[in-house]
Structures are given as structure tokens and as C-alpha cells.
mmCIF file of C-alpha atoms and ligand atoms in Angstrom:
data_model
loop_
_atom_site.group_PDB
_atom_site.id
_atom_site.type_symbol
_atom_site.label_atom_id
_atom_site.label_comp_id
_atom_site.label_asym_id
_atom_site.label_seq_id
_atom_site.Cartn_x
_atom_site.Cartn_y
_atom_site.Cartn_z
ATOM 1 C CA MET A 1 -6.896 23.119 -10.202
ATOM 2 C CA LYS A 2 -3.806 22.366 -11.989
ATOM 3 C CA GLU A 3 -1.607 24.983 -10.371
ATOM 4 C CA ARG A 4 -2.919 24.288 -7.004
ATOM 5 C CA ALA A 5 -1.943 20.314 -7.542
ATOM 6 C CA GLU A 6 1.637 21.173 -8.403
ATOM 7 C CA ARG A 7 1.864 23.492 -5.515
ATOM 8 C CA ALA A 8 0.627 20.888 -2.970
ATOM 9 C CA ILE A 9 3.053 18.195 -4.602
ATOM 10 C CA ALA A 10 6.126 20.907 -4.541
ATOM 11 C CA ASP A 11 5.405 21.676 -1.075
ATOM 12 C CA CYS A 12 5.212 17.893 -0.025
ATOM 13 C CA ARG A 13 8.514 17.619 -1.396
ATOM 14 C CA ARG A 14 9.902 20.537 0.064
ATOM 15 C CA ILE A 15 8.668 19.470 3.644
ATOM 16 C CA ALA A 16 10.345 16.028 2.844
ATOM 17 C CA LEU A 17 13.885 17.791 3.067
ATOM 18 C CA MET A 18 12.930 19.141 6.537
ATOM 19 C CA THR A 19 14.360 16.356 8.479
ATOM 20 C CA GLU A 20 16.210 14.891 11.617
ATOM 21 C CA GLU A 21 18.688 12.578 9.273
ATOM 22 C CA PRO A 22 20.620 14.034 6.340
ATOM 23 C CA GLY A 23 19.695 12.290 3.127
ATOM 24 C CA ARG A 24 16.416 10.611 4.390
ATOM 25 C CA THR A 25 12.943 11.800 5.505
ATOM 26 C CA THR A 26 12.297 11.301 9.421
ATOM 27 C CA ARG A 27 10.605 13.717 11.350
ATOM 28 C CA ARG A 28 9.378 12.462 14.782
ATOM 29 C CA PHE A 29 6.770 14.311 17.150
ATOM 30 C CA LEU A 30 8.214 17.712 17.985
ATOM 31 C CA THR A 31 11.465 17.125 16.895
ATOM 32 C CA GLU A 32 13.426 20.125 15.489
ATOM 33 C CA PRO A 33 12.739 20.179 11.661
ATOM 34 C CA THR A 34 9.031 20.351 12.772
ATOM 35 C CA HIS A 35 9.653 24.145 13.396
ATOM 36 C CA ALA A 36 10.548 24.548 9.672
ATOM 37 C CA VAL A 37 7.297 22.645 8.511
ATOM 38 C CA HIS A 38 5.491 25.085 10.885
ATOM 39 C CA ALA A 39 7.134 28.029 9.200
ATOM 40 C CA LEU A 40 5.884 26.839 5.645
ATOM 41 C CA LEU A 41 2.604 25.872 6.944
ATOM 42 C CA ARG A 42 2.097 29.151 8.461
ATOM 43 C CA GLU A 43 3.208 31.297 5.336
ATOM 44 C CA ARG A 44 0.876 29.386 3.168
ATOM 45 C CA MET A 45 -1.951 29.895 5.661
ATOM 46 C CA GLU A 46 -1.341 33.644 6.447
ATOM 47 C CA ALA A 47 -1.211 34.082 2.630
ATOM 48 C CA LEU A 48 -4.873 32.962 2.429
ATOM 49 C CA GLY A 49 -5.843 35.425 5.513
ATOM 50 C CA MET A 50 -5.959 32.458 7.939
ATOM 51 C CA LYS A 51 -5.457 33.083 11.742
ATOM 52 C CA VAL A 52 -2.661 30.895 12.796
ATOM 53 C CA SER A 53 -1.555 29.421 16.176
ATOM 54 C CA VAL A 54 0.360 26.238 17.440
ATOM 55 C CA ASP A 55 -1.593 24.591 20.286
ATOM 56 C CA SER A 56 -0.145 22.943 23.651
ATOM 57 C CA ALA A 57 0.191 19.489 21.783
ATOM 58 C CA GLY A 58 2.032 21.174 18.952
ATOM 59 C CA ASN A 59 -0.485 20.750 16.489
ATOM 60 C CA LEU A 60 -0.441 23.705 14.084
ATOM 61 C CA ARG A 61 -3.924 25.126 13.460
ATOM 62 C CA GLY A 62 -4.990 27.880 11.064
ATOM 63 C CA LEU A 63 -8.522 29.302 11.126
ATOM 64 C CA TRP A 64 -10.381 30.476 8.085
ATOM 65 C CA ARG A 65 -13.583 32.506 8.710
ATOM 66 C CA PRO A 66 -15.032 34.273 5.325
ATOM 67 C CA LYS A 67 -14.749 37.881 4.906
ATOM 68 C CA GLY A 68 -17.845 39.697 4.938
ATOM 69 C CA ALA A 69 -19.886 37.106 6.757
ATOM 70 C CA SER A 70 -22.339 38.274 9.246
ATOM 71 C CA ALA A 71 -21.873 38.577 12.823
ATOM 72 C CA GLU A 72 -23.974 35.363 13.115
ATOM 73 C CA ARG A 73 -21.899 33.576 10.311
ATOM 74 C CA LEU A 74 -18.794 34.835 12.020
ATOM 75 C CA ASN A 75 -19.569 32.674 15.038
ATOM 76 C CA GLN A 76 -20.571 29.698 12.736
ATOM 77 C CA ASN A 77 -19.499 26.331 13.291
ATOM 78 C CA ARG A 78 -16.393 25.315 11.530
ATOM 79 C CA LEU A 79 -15.295 22.275 9.579
ATOM 80 C CA ILE A 80 -11.904 20.823 10.272
ATOM 81 C CA LEU A 81 -9.765 19.482 7.910
ATOM 82 C CA GLY A 82 -6.330 18.172 8.162
ATOM 83 C CA SER A 83 -3.648 15.230 8.750
ATOM 84 C CA HIS A 84 -0.257 14.555 10.469
ATOM 85 C CA ILE A 85 2.962 16.435 9.777
ATOM 86 C CA ASP A 86 5.437 13.596 11.749
ATOM 87 C CA THR A 87 6.722 10.701 9.550
ATOM 88 C CA VAL A 88 7.937 7.000 10.026
ATOM 89 C CA PRO A 89 12.049 6.683 9.573
ATOM 90 C CA ASP A 90 13.082 6.988 6.102
ATOM 91 C CA ALA A 91 9.655 7.918 4.783
ATOM 92 C CA GLY A 92 8.013 9.193 1.925
ATOM 93 C CA ALA A 93 6.856 12.614 1.136
ATOM 94 C CA PHE A 94 3.152 12.172 1.042
ATOM 95 C CA ASP A 95 1.946 10.329 4.174
ATOM 96 C CA GLY A 96 0.158 12.797 6.306
ATOM 97 C CA VAL A 97 1.764 15.938 4.659
ATOM 98 C CA LEU A 98 -0.346 15.817 1.772
ATOM 99 C CA GLY A 99 -3.557 16.030 3.559
ATOM 100 C CA VAL A 100 -2.458 19.086 5.169
ATOM 101 C CA MET A 101 -1.511 20.687 2.074
ATOM 102 C CA LEU A 102 -4.557 19.695 0.432
ATOM 103 C CA ALA A 103 -6.785 20.963 3.175
ATOM 104 C CA ILE A 104 -4.848 24.745 2.809
ATOM 105 C CA GLU A 105 -5.648 24.258 -0.998
ATOM 106 C CA TRP A 106 -9.534 23.448 -0.007
ATOM 107 C CA VAL A 107 -9.388 26.818 2.042
ATOM 108 C CA GLY A 108 -7.897 28.378 -0.904
ATOM 109 C CA ILE A 109 -10.687 27.059 -3.219
ATOM 110 C CA ALA A 110 -13.516 28.338 -0.319
ATOM 111 C CA ARG A 111 -12.088 31.636 -0.427
ATOM 112 C CA GLU A 112 -12.124 31.916 -4.201
ATOM 113 C CA LEU A 113 -15.847 30.994 -4.166
ATOM 114 C CA ARG A 114 -16.618 32.981 -1.168
ATOM 115 C CA LEU A 115 -18.422 30.209 0.668
ATOM 116 C CA PRO A 116 -19.849 31.074 3.816
ATOM 117 C CA LEU A 117 -18.267 28.553 5.422
ATOM 118 C CA ALA A 118 -15.679 28.465 8.283
ATOM 119 C CA ILE A 119 -12.919 25.968 8.010
ATOM 120 C CA GLU A 120 -9.781 24.891 10.360
ATOM 121 C CA VAL A 121 -6.971 23.373 8.970
ATOM 122 C CA ILE A 122 -4.861 21.297 11.603
ATOM 123 C CA ALA A 123 -1.642 19.846 11.119
ATOM 124 C CA PHE A 124 -1.394 16.818 13.786
ATOM 125 C CA SER A 125 1.737 17.088 15.232
ATOM 126 C CA GLU A 126 1.878 13.361 15.869
ATOM 127 C CA GLU A 127 0.244 10.388 14.378
ATOM 128 C CA GLU A 128 2.813 7.636 13.737
ATOM 129 C CA GLY A 129 3.959 6.872 17.352
ATOM 130 C CA MET A 130 7.399 7.003 16.719
ATOM 131 C CA ARG A 131 9.103 8.568 19.380
ATOM 132 C CA TYR A 132 6.875 7.571 22.126
ATOM 133 C CA GLY A 133 5.634 4.272 20.854
ATOM 134 C CA VAL A 134 2.056 5.301 21.228
ATOM 135 C CA PRO A 135 0.336 7.183 18.063
ATOM 136 C CA PHE A 136 -2.297 9.976 17.677
ATOM 137 C CA LEU A 137 -0.697 12.333 20.363
ATOM 138 C CA GLY A 138 -2.132 15.309 18.320
ATOM 139 C CA SER A 139 -5.475 14.150 17.729
ATOM 140 C CA ARG A 140 -5.953 12.818 21.267
ATOM 141 C CA ALA A 141 -5.075 16.434 22.390
ATOM 142 C CA VAL A 142 -7.798 17.653 19.850
ATOM 143 C CA THR A 143 -10.503 15.289 21.001
ATOM 144 C CA GLY A 144 -9.650 15.778 24.628
ATOM 145 C CA THR A 145 -8.405 12.280 25.200
ATOM 146 C CA PHE A 146 -4.825 12.720 25.855
ATOM 147 C CA ASP A 147 -3.751 11.112 29.004
ATOM 148 C CA ALA A 148 -1.523 13.216 30.968
ATOM 149 C CA ALA A 149 0.243 10.228 32.371
ATOM 150 C CA MET A 150 1.987 9.865 29.013
ATOM 151 C CA LEU A 151 4.123 13.191 29.624
ATOM 152 C CA LYS A 152 6.173 11.091 31.895
ATOM 153 C CA TRP A 153 6.814 8.668 29.163
ATOM 154 C CA ARG A 154 10.823 8.464 27.701
ATOM 155 C CA ASP A 155 11.864 8.445 24.103
ATOM 156 C CA ALA A 156 14.793 6.561 23.059
ATOM 157 C CA ASN A 157 17.122 9.319 24.556
ATOM 158 C CA GLY A 158 15.358 9.316 27.848
ATOM 159 C CA VAL A 159 13.765 12.452 27.101
ATOM 160 C CA THR A 160 10.337 12.756 28.659
ATOM 161 C CA MET A 161 7.415 13.732 26.428
ATOM 162 C CA GLY A 162 6.899 16.704 28.916
ATOM 163 C CA THR A 163 10.439 17.745 28.363
ATOM 164 C CA ALA A 164 10.274 17.627 24.782
ATOM 165 C CA MET A 165 7.133 19.414 24.639
ATOM 166 C CA ARG A 166 8.541 22.313 26.793
ATOM 167 C CA ALA A 167 11.957 22.225 24.730
ATOM 168 C CA PHE A 168 9.456 23.013 21.455
ATOM 169 C CA GLY A 169 8.200 25.709 23.203
ATOM 170 C CA LEU A 170 4.966 24.561 24.349
ATOM 171 C CA ASN A 171 3.573 24.218 27.954
ATOM 172 C CA PRO A 172 2.282 20.564 28.699
ATOM 173 C CA ALA A 173 0.228 21.796 31.758
ATOM 174 C CA LYS A 174 -2.314 23.489 29.141
ATOM 175 C CA ILE A 175 -2.950 20.277 27.066
ATOM 176 C CA LYS A 176 -6.713 20.426 27.947
ATOM 177 C CA ASP A 177 -6.820 23.791 26.056
ATOM 178 C CA ALA A 178 -6.104 22.117 22.978
ATOM 179 C CA ALA A 179 -9.463 20.202 22.929
ATOM 180 C CA ILE A 180 -12.299 21.324 20.456
ATOM 181 C CA GLU A 181 -15.662 22.310 22.110
ATOM 182 C CA ASP A 182 -19.182 21.452 20.194
ATOM 183 C CA ASP A 183 -19.007 24.034 17.456
ATOM 184 C CA VAL A 184 -17.376 21.795 14.558
ATOM 185 C CA ILE A 185 -19.606 20.246 11.873
ATOM 186 C CA GLY A 186 -17.022 17.508 11.186
ATOM 187 C CA PHE A 187 -13.624 16.553 10.077
ATOM 188 C CA VAL A 188 -12.410 15.570 6.704
ATOM 189 C CA GLU A 189 -8.814 14.093 6.009
ATOM 190 C CA LEU A 190 -7.361 13.455 2.814
ATOM 191 C CA HIS A 191 -4.680 10.668 2.859
ATOM 192 C CA ILE A 192 -3.022 8.783 0.099
ATOM 193 C CA GLU A 193 -4.359 5.040 -0.015
ATOM 194 C CA GLN A 194 -0.880 3.416 0.917
ATOM 195 C CA GLY A 195 -2.060 0.162 -0.567
ATOM 196 C CA PRO A 196 -2.419 -1.358 -4.284
ATOM 197 C CA VAL A 197 -6.156 -1.510 -4.581
ATOM 198 C CA LEU A 198 -7.132 1.800 -6.297
ATOM 199 C CA GLU A 199 -4.066 1.301 -8.838
ATOM 200 C CA ALA A 200 -5.264 -2.129 -9.728
ATOM 201 C CA GLU A 201 -9.008 -1.036 -10.445
ATOM 202 C CA GLY A 202 -7.779 2.237 -12.469
ATOM 203 C CA ILE A 203 -9.564 4.568 -9.965
ATOM 204 C CA PRO A 204 -8.285 7.777 -8.716
ATOM 205 C CA VAL A 205 -9.890 8.060 -5.145
ATOM 206 C CA ALA A 206 -12.328 6.347 -2.615
ATOM 207 C CA VAL A 207 -14.146 7.255 0.206
ATOM 208 C CA VAL A 208 -12.986 5.536 3.363
ATOM 209 C CA GLU A 209 -15.652 3.256 5.227
ATOM 210 C CA GLY A 210 -13.890 2.605 8.205
ATOM 211 C CA ILE A 211 -10.377 2.114 9.793
ATOM 212 C CA THR A 212 -9.093 -1.144 11.022
ATOM 213 C CA GLY A 213 -8.500 -1.190 15.079
ATOM 214 C CA GLN A 214 -5.108 -2.049 16.469
ATOM 215 C CA THR A 215 -3.025 -3.107 19.399
ATOM 216 C CA ARG A 216 0.426 -1.965 19.785
ATOM 217 C CA LEU A 217 2.807 -3.815 22.338
ATOM 218 C CA ASN A 218 6.445 -3.370 23.754
ATOM 219 C CA LEU A 219 8.205 -6.634 24.780
ATOM 220 C CA ARG A 220 11.006 -7.236 26.463
ATOM 221 C CA PHE A 221 13.072 -10.664 26.761
ATOM 222 C CA THR A 222 16.056 -10.711 29.287
ATOM 223 C CA GLY A 223 18.500 -13.319 29.203
ATOM 224 C CA GLN A 224 22.139 -13.210 30.141
ATOM 225 C CA ALA A 225 24.753 -11.450 27.963
ATOM 226 C CA ASN A 226 27.891 -13.823 27.933
ATOM 227 C CA HIS A 227 30.926 -14.785 25.894
ATOM 228 C CA ALA A 228 29.970 -16.221 22.691
ATOM 229 C CA GLY A 229 32.970 -18.459 22.283
ATOM 230 C CA THR A 230 33.008 -19.837 26.057
ATOM 231 C CA THR A 231 29.329 -20.529 26.778
ATOM 232 C CA PRO A 232 27.999 -24.054 25.697
ATOM 233 C CA MET A 233 24.726 -23.847 23.975
ATOM 234 C CA ASP A 234 22.835 -25.589 26.335
ATOM 235 C CA LEU A 235 23.689 -23.312 29.001
ATOM 236 C CA ARG A 236 22.846 -20.000 27.135
ATOM 237 C CA ARG A 237 20.086 -17.692 28.078
ATOM 238 C CA ASP A 238 19.811 -16.029 24.505
ATOM 239 C CA ALA A 239 17.383 -13.095 24.649
ATOM 240 C CA LEU A 240 17.531 -12.508 20.626
ATOM 241 C CA ALA A 241 17.079 -16.217 20.243
ATOM 242 C CA ALA A 242 13.981 -16.329 22.351
ATOM 243 C CA ALA A 243 12.705 -13.140 20.278
ATOM 244 C CA ALA A 244 13.467 -14.916 17.210
ATOM 245 C CA GLU A 245 11.290 -17.684 18.114
ATOM 246 C CA TRP A 246 8.196 -15.807 18.960
ATOM 247 C CA ILE A 247 8.755 -13.550 15.971
ATOM 248 C CA THR A 248 8.566 -16.729 13.923
ATOM 249 C CA THR A 249 5.635 -18.144 15.669
ATOM 250 C CA VAL A 250 3.710 -14.802 15.202
ATOM 251 C CA GLU A 251 3.931 -15.034 11.587
ATOM 252 C CA LYS A 252 3.389 -18.511 11.368
ATOM 253 C CA GLN A 253 0.177 -18.445 13.236
ATOM 254 C CA ILE A 254 -0.919 -14.983 11.733
ATOM 255 C CA ARG A 255 -0.893 -16.211 8.273
ATOM 256 C CA LYS A 256 -2.603 -19.290 8.845
ATOM 257 C CA ALA A 257 -5.491 -17.334 10.496
ATOM 258 C CA ALA A 258 -5.165 -14.768 7.617
ATOM 259 C CA SER A 259 -5.676 -17.632 5.229
ATOM 260 C CA SER A 260 -8.638 -19.250 7.185
ATOM 261 C CA THR A 261 -10.366 -17.799 10.194
ATOM 262 C CA ASP A 262 -9.715 -14.352 10.164
ATOM 263 C CA PRO A 263 -9.117 -13.074 6.645
ATOM 264 C CA GLY A 264 -7.382 -9.752 6.714
ATOM 265 C CA ILE A 265 -5.790 -9.998 10.078
ATOM 266 C CA VAL A 266 -2.083 -8.622 10.045
ATOM 267 C CA ALA A 267 0.499 -8.812 12.823
ATOM 268 C CA THR A 268 3.941 -7.136 12.530
ATOM 269 C CA VAL A 269 7.105 -7.161 14.563
ATOM 270 C CA GLY A 270 8.921 -4.067 12.928
ATOM 271 C CA ARG A 271 11.607 -3.033 15.591
ATOM 272 C CA ILE A 272 14.017 -4.817 17.681
ATOM 273 C CA VAL A 273 16.599 -3.442 19.716
ATOM 274 C CA ILE A 274 19.147 -5.999 21.314
ATOM 275 C CA GLU A 275 21.805 -5.372 23.952
ATOM 276 C CA PRO A 276 24.961 -5.172 23.803
ATOM 277 C CA ASN A 277 24.368 -6.138 19.929
ATOM 278 C CA ALA A 278 27.584 -7.309 19.415
ATOM 279 C CA GLY A 279 28.968 -10.384 17.092
ATOM 280 C CA ASN A 280 30.603 -12.205 19.942
ATOM 281 C CA VAL A 281 28.196 -11.752 22.603
ATOM 282 C CA ILE A 282 25.172 -13.573 23.422
ATOM 283 C CA ALA A 283 22.158 -11.277 23.412
ATOM 284 C CA GLY A 284 21.315 -10.238 26.983
ATOM 285 C CA SER A 285 18.160 -8.183 26.326
ATOM 286 C CA ALA A 286 16.025 -7.832 23.183
ATOM 287 C CA GLU A 287 13.126 -5.323 23.336
ATOM 288 C CA LEU A 288 10.421 -5.668 20.392
ATOM 289 C CA SER A 289 7.761 -3.666 19.066
ATOM 290 C CA PHE A 290 4.423 -5.899 18.252
ATOM 291 C CA GLU A 291 1.410 -4.639 16.460
ATOM 292 C CA ILE A 292 -1.746 -6.603 15.293
ATOM 293 C CA ARG A 293 -4.675 -5.117 13.228
ATOM 294 C CA TYR A 294 -8.237 -6.718 12.680
ATOM 295 C CA SER A 295 -11.590 -5.597 12.216
ATOM 296 C CA SER A 296 -12.994 -7.381 15.163
ATOM 297 C CA SER A 297 -11.882 -6.097 18.413
ATOM 298 C CA ALA A 298 -12.847 -9.534 20.266
ATOM 299 C CA THR A 299 -10.571 -11.231 17.814
ATOM 300 C CA ARG A 300 -7.772 -8.884 17.938
ATOM 301 C CA HIS A 301 -7.842 -9.289 21.966
ATOM 302 C CA ARG A 302 -8.010 -12.950 21.663
ATOM 303 C CA TRP A 303 -4.873 -12.985 19.348
ATOM 304 C CA THR A 304 -2.980 -10.573 21.507
ATOM 305 C CA ASP A 305 -3.537 -12.972 24.835
ATOM 306 C CA LYS A 306 -2.493 -15.944 22.780
ATOM 307 C CA LEU A 307 0.689 -14.358 21.515
ATOM 308 C CA ILE A 308 1.582 -13.046 24.919
ATOM 309 C CA ALA A 309 1.067 -16.403 26.353
ATOM 310 C CA ASP A 310 3.304 -18.018 23.700
ATOM 311 C CA ALA A 311 5.891 -15.227 24.551
ATOM 312 C CA GLU A 312 5.687 -16.422 28.324
ATOM 313 C CA ALA A 313 6.136 -19.861 27.281
ATOM 314 C CA ILE A 314 9.005 -19.472 25.222
ATOM 315 C CA ALA A 315 10.900 -17.192 27.889
ATOM 316 C CA LYS A 316 10.016 -19.906 30.667
ATOM 317 C CA ARG A 317 11.293 -22.923 28.579
ATOM 318 C CA ARG A 318 14.585 -20.666 27.875
ATOM 319 C CA GLY A 319 14.848 -19.635 31.496
ATOM 320 C CA ILE A 320 14.403 -15.958 30.295
ATOM 321 C CA GLY A 321 12.940 -12.947 31.834
ATOM 322 C CA PHE A 322 9.667 -11.443 29.725
ATOM 323 C CA GLU A 323 7.896 -8.304 30.202
ATOM 324 C CA TRP A 324 5.555 -6.555 28.164
ATOM 325 C CA ASN A 325 3.227 -3.407 28.077
ATOM 326 C CA GLU A 326 0.315 -2.196 25.885
ATOM 327 C CA LYS A 327 0.826 1.151 24.008
ATOM 328 C CA LEU A 328 -2.530 1.294 22.328
ATOM 329 C CA ASP A 329 -5.773 -0.710 22.107
ATOM 330 C CA GLN A 330 -7.845 1.417 19.467
ATOM 331 C CA ARG A 331 -11.040 -0.156 18.118
ATOM 332 C CA THR A 332 -12.244 -0.290 14.562
ATOM 333 C CA VAL A 333 -13.989 2.821 13.805
ATOM 334 C CA ARG A 334 -17.062 3.606 11.040
ATOM 335 C CA MET A 335 -16.597 6.820 9.345
ATOM 336 C CA ASP A 336 -19.916 9.147 9.482
ATOM 337 C CA ARG A 337 -22.632 8.087 7.377
ATOM 338 C CA ARG A 338 -23.873 11.611 6.599
ATOM 339 C CA LEU A 339 -20.396 13.283 5.918
ATOM 340 C CA SER A 340 -19.217 10.254 3.559
ATOM 341 C CA THR A 341 -22.271 10.546 1.530
ATOM 342 C CA ARG A 342 -21.720 14.210 0.665
ATOM 343 C CA LEU A 343 -18.186 13.098 -0.079
ATOM 344 C CA LYS A 344 -19.601 10.442 -2.449
ATOM 345 C CA SER A 345 -21.949 12.902 -3.880
ATOM 346 C CA ALA A 346 -18.688 15.272 -4.677
ATOM 347 C CA VAL A 347 -17.080 12.239 -6.160
ATOM 348 C CA LYS A 348 -20.059 11.649 -8.525
ATOM 349 C CA ALA A 349 -20.358 14.832 -9.494
ATOM 350 C CA CYS A 350 -16.718 15.092 -10.892
ATOM 351 C CA GLY A 351 -17.435 12.042 -12.819
ATOM 352 C CA PHE A 352 -15.768 9.640 -10.822
ATOM 353 C CA PRO A 353 -16.484 6.302 -9.765
ATOM 354 C CA VAL A 354 -17.969 5.981 -6.401
ATOM 355 C CA ARG A 355 -15.425 3.389 -4.566
ATOM 356 C CA THR A 356 -15.499 2.949 -0.888
ATOM 357 C CA ILE A 357 -12.697 1.365 0.791
ATOM 358 C CA PRO A 358 -11.798 0.161 4.233
ATOM 359 C CA SER A 359 -8.589 1.560 5.918
ATOM 360 C CA GLY A 360 -5.849 -0.867 7.183
ATOM 361 C CA ALA A 361 -3.467 2.211 7.962
ATOM 362 C CA GLY A 362 -4.291 4.201 10.930
ATOM 363 C CA HIS A 363 -5.184 7.711 10.823
ATOM 364 C CA ASP A 364 -5.973 10.753 12.919
ATOM 365 C CA ALA A 365 -9.677 10.307 11.551
ATOM 366 C CA MET A 366 -9.988 7.476 13.898
ATOM 367 C CA VAL A 367 -9.541 9.391 16.817
ATOM 368 C CA MET A 368 -11.444 12.162 15.650
ATOM 369 C CA ALA A 369 -14.343 10.230 14.455
ATOM 370 C CA ALA A 370 -14.918 9.455 18.343
ATOM 371 C CA ARG A 371 -15.708 13.428 18.864
ATOM 372 C CA VAL A 372 -16.770 14.752 15.569
ATOM 373 C CA PRO A 373 -18.569 13.340 12.210
ATOM 374 C CA THR A 374 -15.684 12.270 10.396
ATOM 375 C CA ALA A 375 -15.169 11.376 6.638
ATOM 376 C CA MET A 376 -11.675 10.351 4.580
ATOM 377 C CA LEU A 377 -11.075 10.465 1.096
ATOM 378 C CA PHE A 378 -8.266 8.222 -0.259
ATOM 379 C CA LEU A 379 -5.925 9.320 -3.254
ATOM 380 C CA ARG A 380 -4.434 6.256 -5.677
ATOM 381 C CA SER A 381 -0.837 5.006 -4.272
ATOM 382 C CA PRO A 382 1.284 4.351 -7.428
ATOM 383 C CA ARG A 383 2.522 0.785 -6.929
ATOM 384 C CA GLY A 384 0.897 0.873 -3.463
ATOM 385 C CA ILE A 385 4.028 1.940 -1.840
ATOM 386 C CA SER A 386 3.948 3.972 1.244
ATOM 387 C CA HIS A 387 6.287 4.482 4.374
ATOM 388 C CA HIS A 388 8.865 4.533 1.947
ATOM 389 C CA PRO A 389 10.788 7.067 0.253
ATOM 390 C CA THR A 390 9.633 6.132 -3.064
ATOM 391 C CA GLU A 391 5.756 6.791 -1.951
ATOM 392 C CA SER A 392 4.345 9.299 -4.393
ATOM 393 C CA VAL A 393 0.873 10.403 -5.813
ATOM 394 C CA LEU A 394 -0.083 11.269 -9.348
ATOM 395 C CA GLU A 395 -0.941 14.874 -10.102
ATOM 396 C CA GLU A 396 -3.870 14.159 -11.901
ATOM 397 C CA ASP A 397 -5.305 12.259 -8.841
ATOM 398 C CA VAL A 398 -4.474 15.667 -6.532
ATOM 399 C CA GLU A 399 -6.152 17.525 -9.119
ATOM 400 C CA ALA A 400 -9.338 15.016 -8.751
ATOM 401 C CA SER A 401 -9.294 15.577 -5.127
ATOM 402 C CA LEU A 402 -9.355 19.407 -5.381
ATOM 403 C CA ASN A 403 -12.325 19.137 -7.730
ATOM 404 C CA ILE A 404 -14.004 16.822 -5.287
ATOM 405 C CA GLY A 405 -13.178 19.350 -2.550
ATOM 406 C CA ARG A 406 -14.890 21.985 -4.524
ATOM 407 C CA GLU A 407 -18.176 20.155 -5.072
ATOM 408 C CA PHE A 408 -18.030 18.845 -1.265
ATOM 409 C CA LEU A 409 -17.300 22.442 0.044
ATOM 410 C CA MET A 410 -20.047 24.035 -2.233
ATOM 411 C CA ARG A 411 -22.688 21.368 -1.370
ATOM 412 C CA LEU A 412 -21.836 21.898 2.585
ATOM 413 C CA ALA A 413 -21.799 25.530 2.540
ATOM 414 C CA GLU A 414 -25.257 25.296 1.237
ATOM 415 C CA GLU A 415 -26.551 23.169 3.561
ATOM 416 C CA VAL A 416 -25.144 24.976 6.486
ATOM 417 C CA GLY A 417 -25.083 28.505 5.120
HETATM 418 C C1 GLV B 1 0.133 4.714 10.260
HETATM 419 O O1 GLV B 1 0.740 4.880 9.518
HETATM 420 C C2 GLV B 1 -0.258 3.384 10.697
HETATM 421 O O2 GLV B 1 0.713 2.964 11.373
HETATM 422 O O3 GLV B 1 -1.150 2.814 10.285
HETATM 423 MN MN1 MN B 2 2.014 6.818 8.276
HETATM 424 MN MN1 MN B 3 -0.476 8.906 7.841
#
């Protein structure tokens, strides 16, 4: 397994060099470097004898059907493995990509063991929501929940999603063809933890219990751009000052809620674009991203409504325009009990402690879970760092996940074979 682990890590590092921005890893949905990632994945998959294709949503899909299987087995239901290959700006090398490389290595293990198990590996085209403000585009297409109205949405350069797809060589009119049918046993995603818990406890892996729900919004404060030297303070309609006041009240209220009524709740404004963004001009507009994550949908919705009302009040008091739209309302999902139990048995068989853990990060698994039995395995994240270039993974943990894969696939093949 050592060789497999080394290869998976080296491949992640190679893929991190396939980027929109020299010197740092940024690979948004269907941008040019995605072609290079596909080429590498295709090479790896074809070397194993997998049949490779790209679906209408840009997901690269490799199908492994065991050789020598009976006709009946050739038509058998398949297990899906995978994760995403898009990234946040200035990303690390392992978020998403490691799950794809490990999925391919799991196929290699199944092949070596001649397991009578069909496996499809999916490298999802989009999970982060960076280009169009909405995440899970790849897994939505696979689960048949892709809303075609999104094809008209524009990225920061004004390119519609439909145009981006065509430029990549896809046919958005065929998006429905990406959807799976009922011939799937389940979906398993391997992913780095992206948090500090496993490292603190000295444990290499954990089985995910559930994934926290989230809301994402886009908000815009519209004031009046004007001269910074001549406009008196009481006559300004400063969009940036309004945004700043709102961001501060969000942080204050959610911090308080997290330490009292709603432990674990998190809210973030991670992006702000102001116009004209000049030192001697009062900001005329401020566009913000907002997201809030919490286990209870009712509480998440209540907070979203409250914070929007606060933004409206701030804008009104300052004589500023305010508008918002919702990009995502994703409920908390539980992972499948049976599939997770199989994963736990595999962890135990390898001699590791069986730790379960909730996920605060979103994953393709939360979309897949609504369609097929789904389970996830987290690998420890050194220093708990992710969404950052120093994100890493330990080779020994990658090796552990491969041994767990071996046990898991053997058990599954026995049950379905
Ligand atoms: C995905 O990385 C997320 O935002 O949780
Ligand atoms: Mn991520
Ligand atoms: Mn991810």
C-alpha cells in the first residue's frame, strides 16, 4: 500500500500545479486547467482498464467492471467512489482531489484482488461554489437535481454557465443525461477532515456521521460613490461602511449564539467586492457573500431571516439600497447507517479506533446522500489546516485509508457478489 499512498499524494501535488493562476492553486468550475486534470485522471483510469467518459456537467467518470465476470455480474449494480476536482482560490493540494486519487487506488485494489464488484469513480467538476456562487454542480447533475435555470447565471467575467460548459466542449442541453439510475449500491467519498479533531486525538481516520446544513446568500448595499474630500460625513451614503456595520453585527450575534443557545453555529462573510474601490472615493456599492452553517435547519433559517432584517435596517438608516438573493439552502444530512457500519467494520479490522465525526464542511456526499446510500471517511488533517496552500495529509494515514478500502471492498463484494 505504501507505493499506492506515495502515488496518490504525488498525483495530488502534480494536480495542484494545474491552475488558473501561476504560483498558486486556483481551479474553478470548468476552467482551462481542468482539461489537464482530466488528462491525468484518464491516464490513471485507463491504465487500470476503466472505461472513461466526461458527462454533460463536466464530471470525469471511469467505470471499472471486473474481467471474467459472468454476464449477470457484468450488469451488476455498481459502487460509486469519488470527490471533486475544483478548488477554492489559493487552495491546498488535497481538498477533493485526494478523494479522487484514493478512489482510483481503491479500484486498483479491487482489480488486484479480482473482486466481483463494479465500481464507478467520479471526479466531480464542481463542489466549492466559487465560479457561480452555488456549490455541488457536478453532484447535482449526477443526482438529477441540477436546475437548468442556473445555466443563465453569470460568473465574475459575465460568462454564463451555459457558455462555460459549451467552451469546455459540453452540451448543457444534455445535462439530464448525467443523472444516475437505480443501479447503484451506494456512494463513498474519502476526504481530508479539514479540521483539528483527529490530530488532537491522535487518530488517523474517522467515519462521518452527517454533514452540516448551510445557507449561502449574495447581498448588495448600493450607496452613492462620491468625492472623499468634499462630501461631509453626515451627507454620505457609504456602501462599504454599511457593509462593515453589518459584518460586525453578524459576527457579534453569531459568536454569542455559538457560546450560548446554538453551540457549533458558524457564519462567514468571506468575499466583498466594492466599487469603485479607490482610496479617495466613497464606495458606491458593496457586494458580499454570506454563509451560515448549523445542524438545525429551523435555527439556520431563523438566523438568516434575522440577519437579513438587520441588513435592511442598517441600509434604511443610512439611506442606502439593499438587495439579496439566496444561492443555497442545503439541509443537514445523515450518512447511511448500513454503509457507514460497513466502513466502521473495515476501520476496526485494520486495528484503528472507530471514531465517528460530524462534518462542518460541505461535500458532494451531502447531495449524493439524497439519492443513494452514502458514507464518508475522513483522513486526519495535519494542524487542522485546509482551504490554504499548507493543507496536507500524512502518508501513513493515506496508507491506512487504502487498507480500510481493501477491507471494505472485500466485505462489500462478498455481500453483493
Ligand atoms: C466546501 O469546502 C465547503 O465550503 O464546505
Ligand atoms: Mn473545499
Ligand atoms: Mn472538498
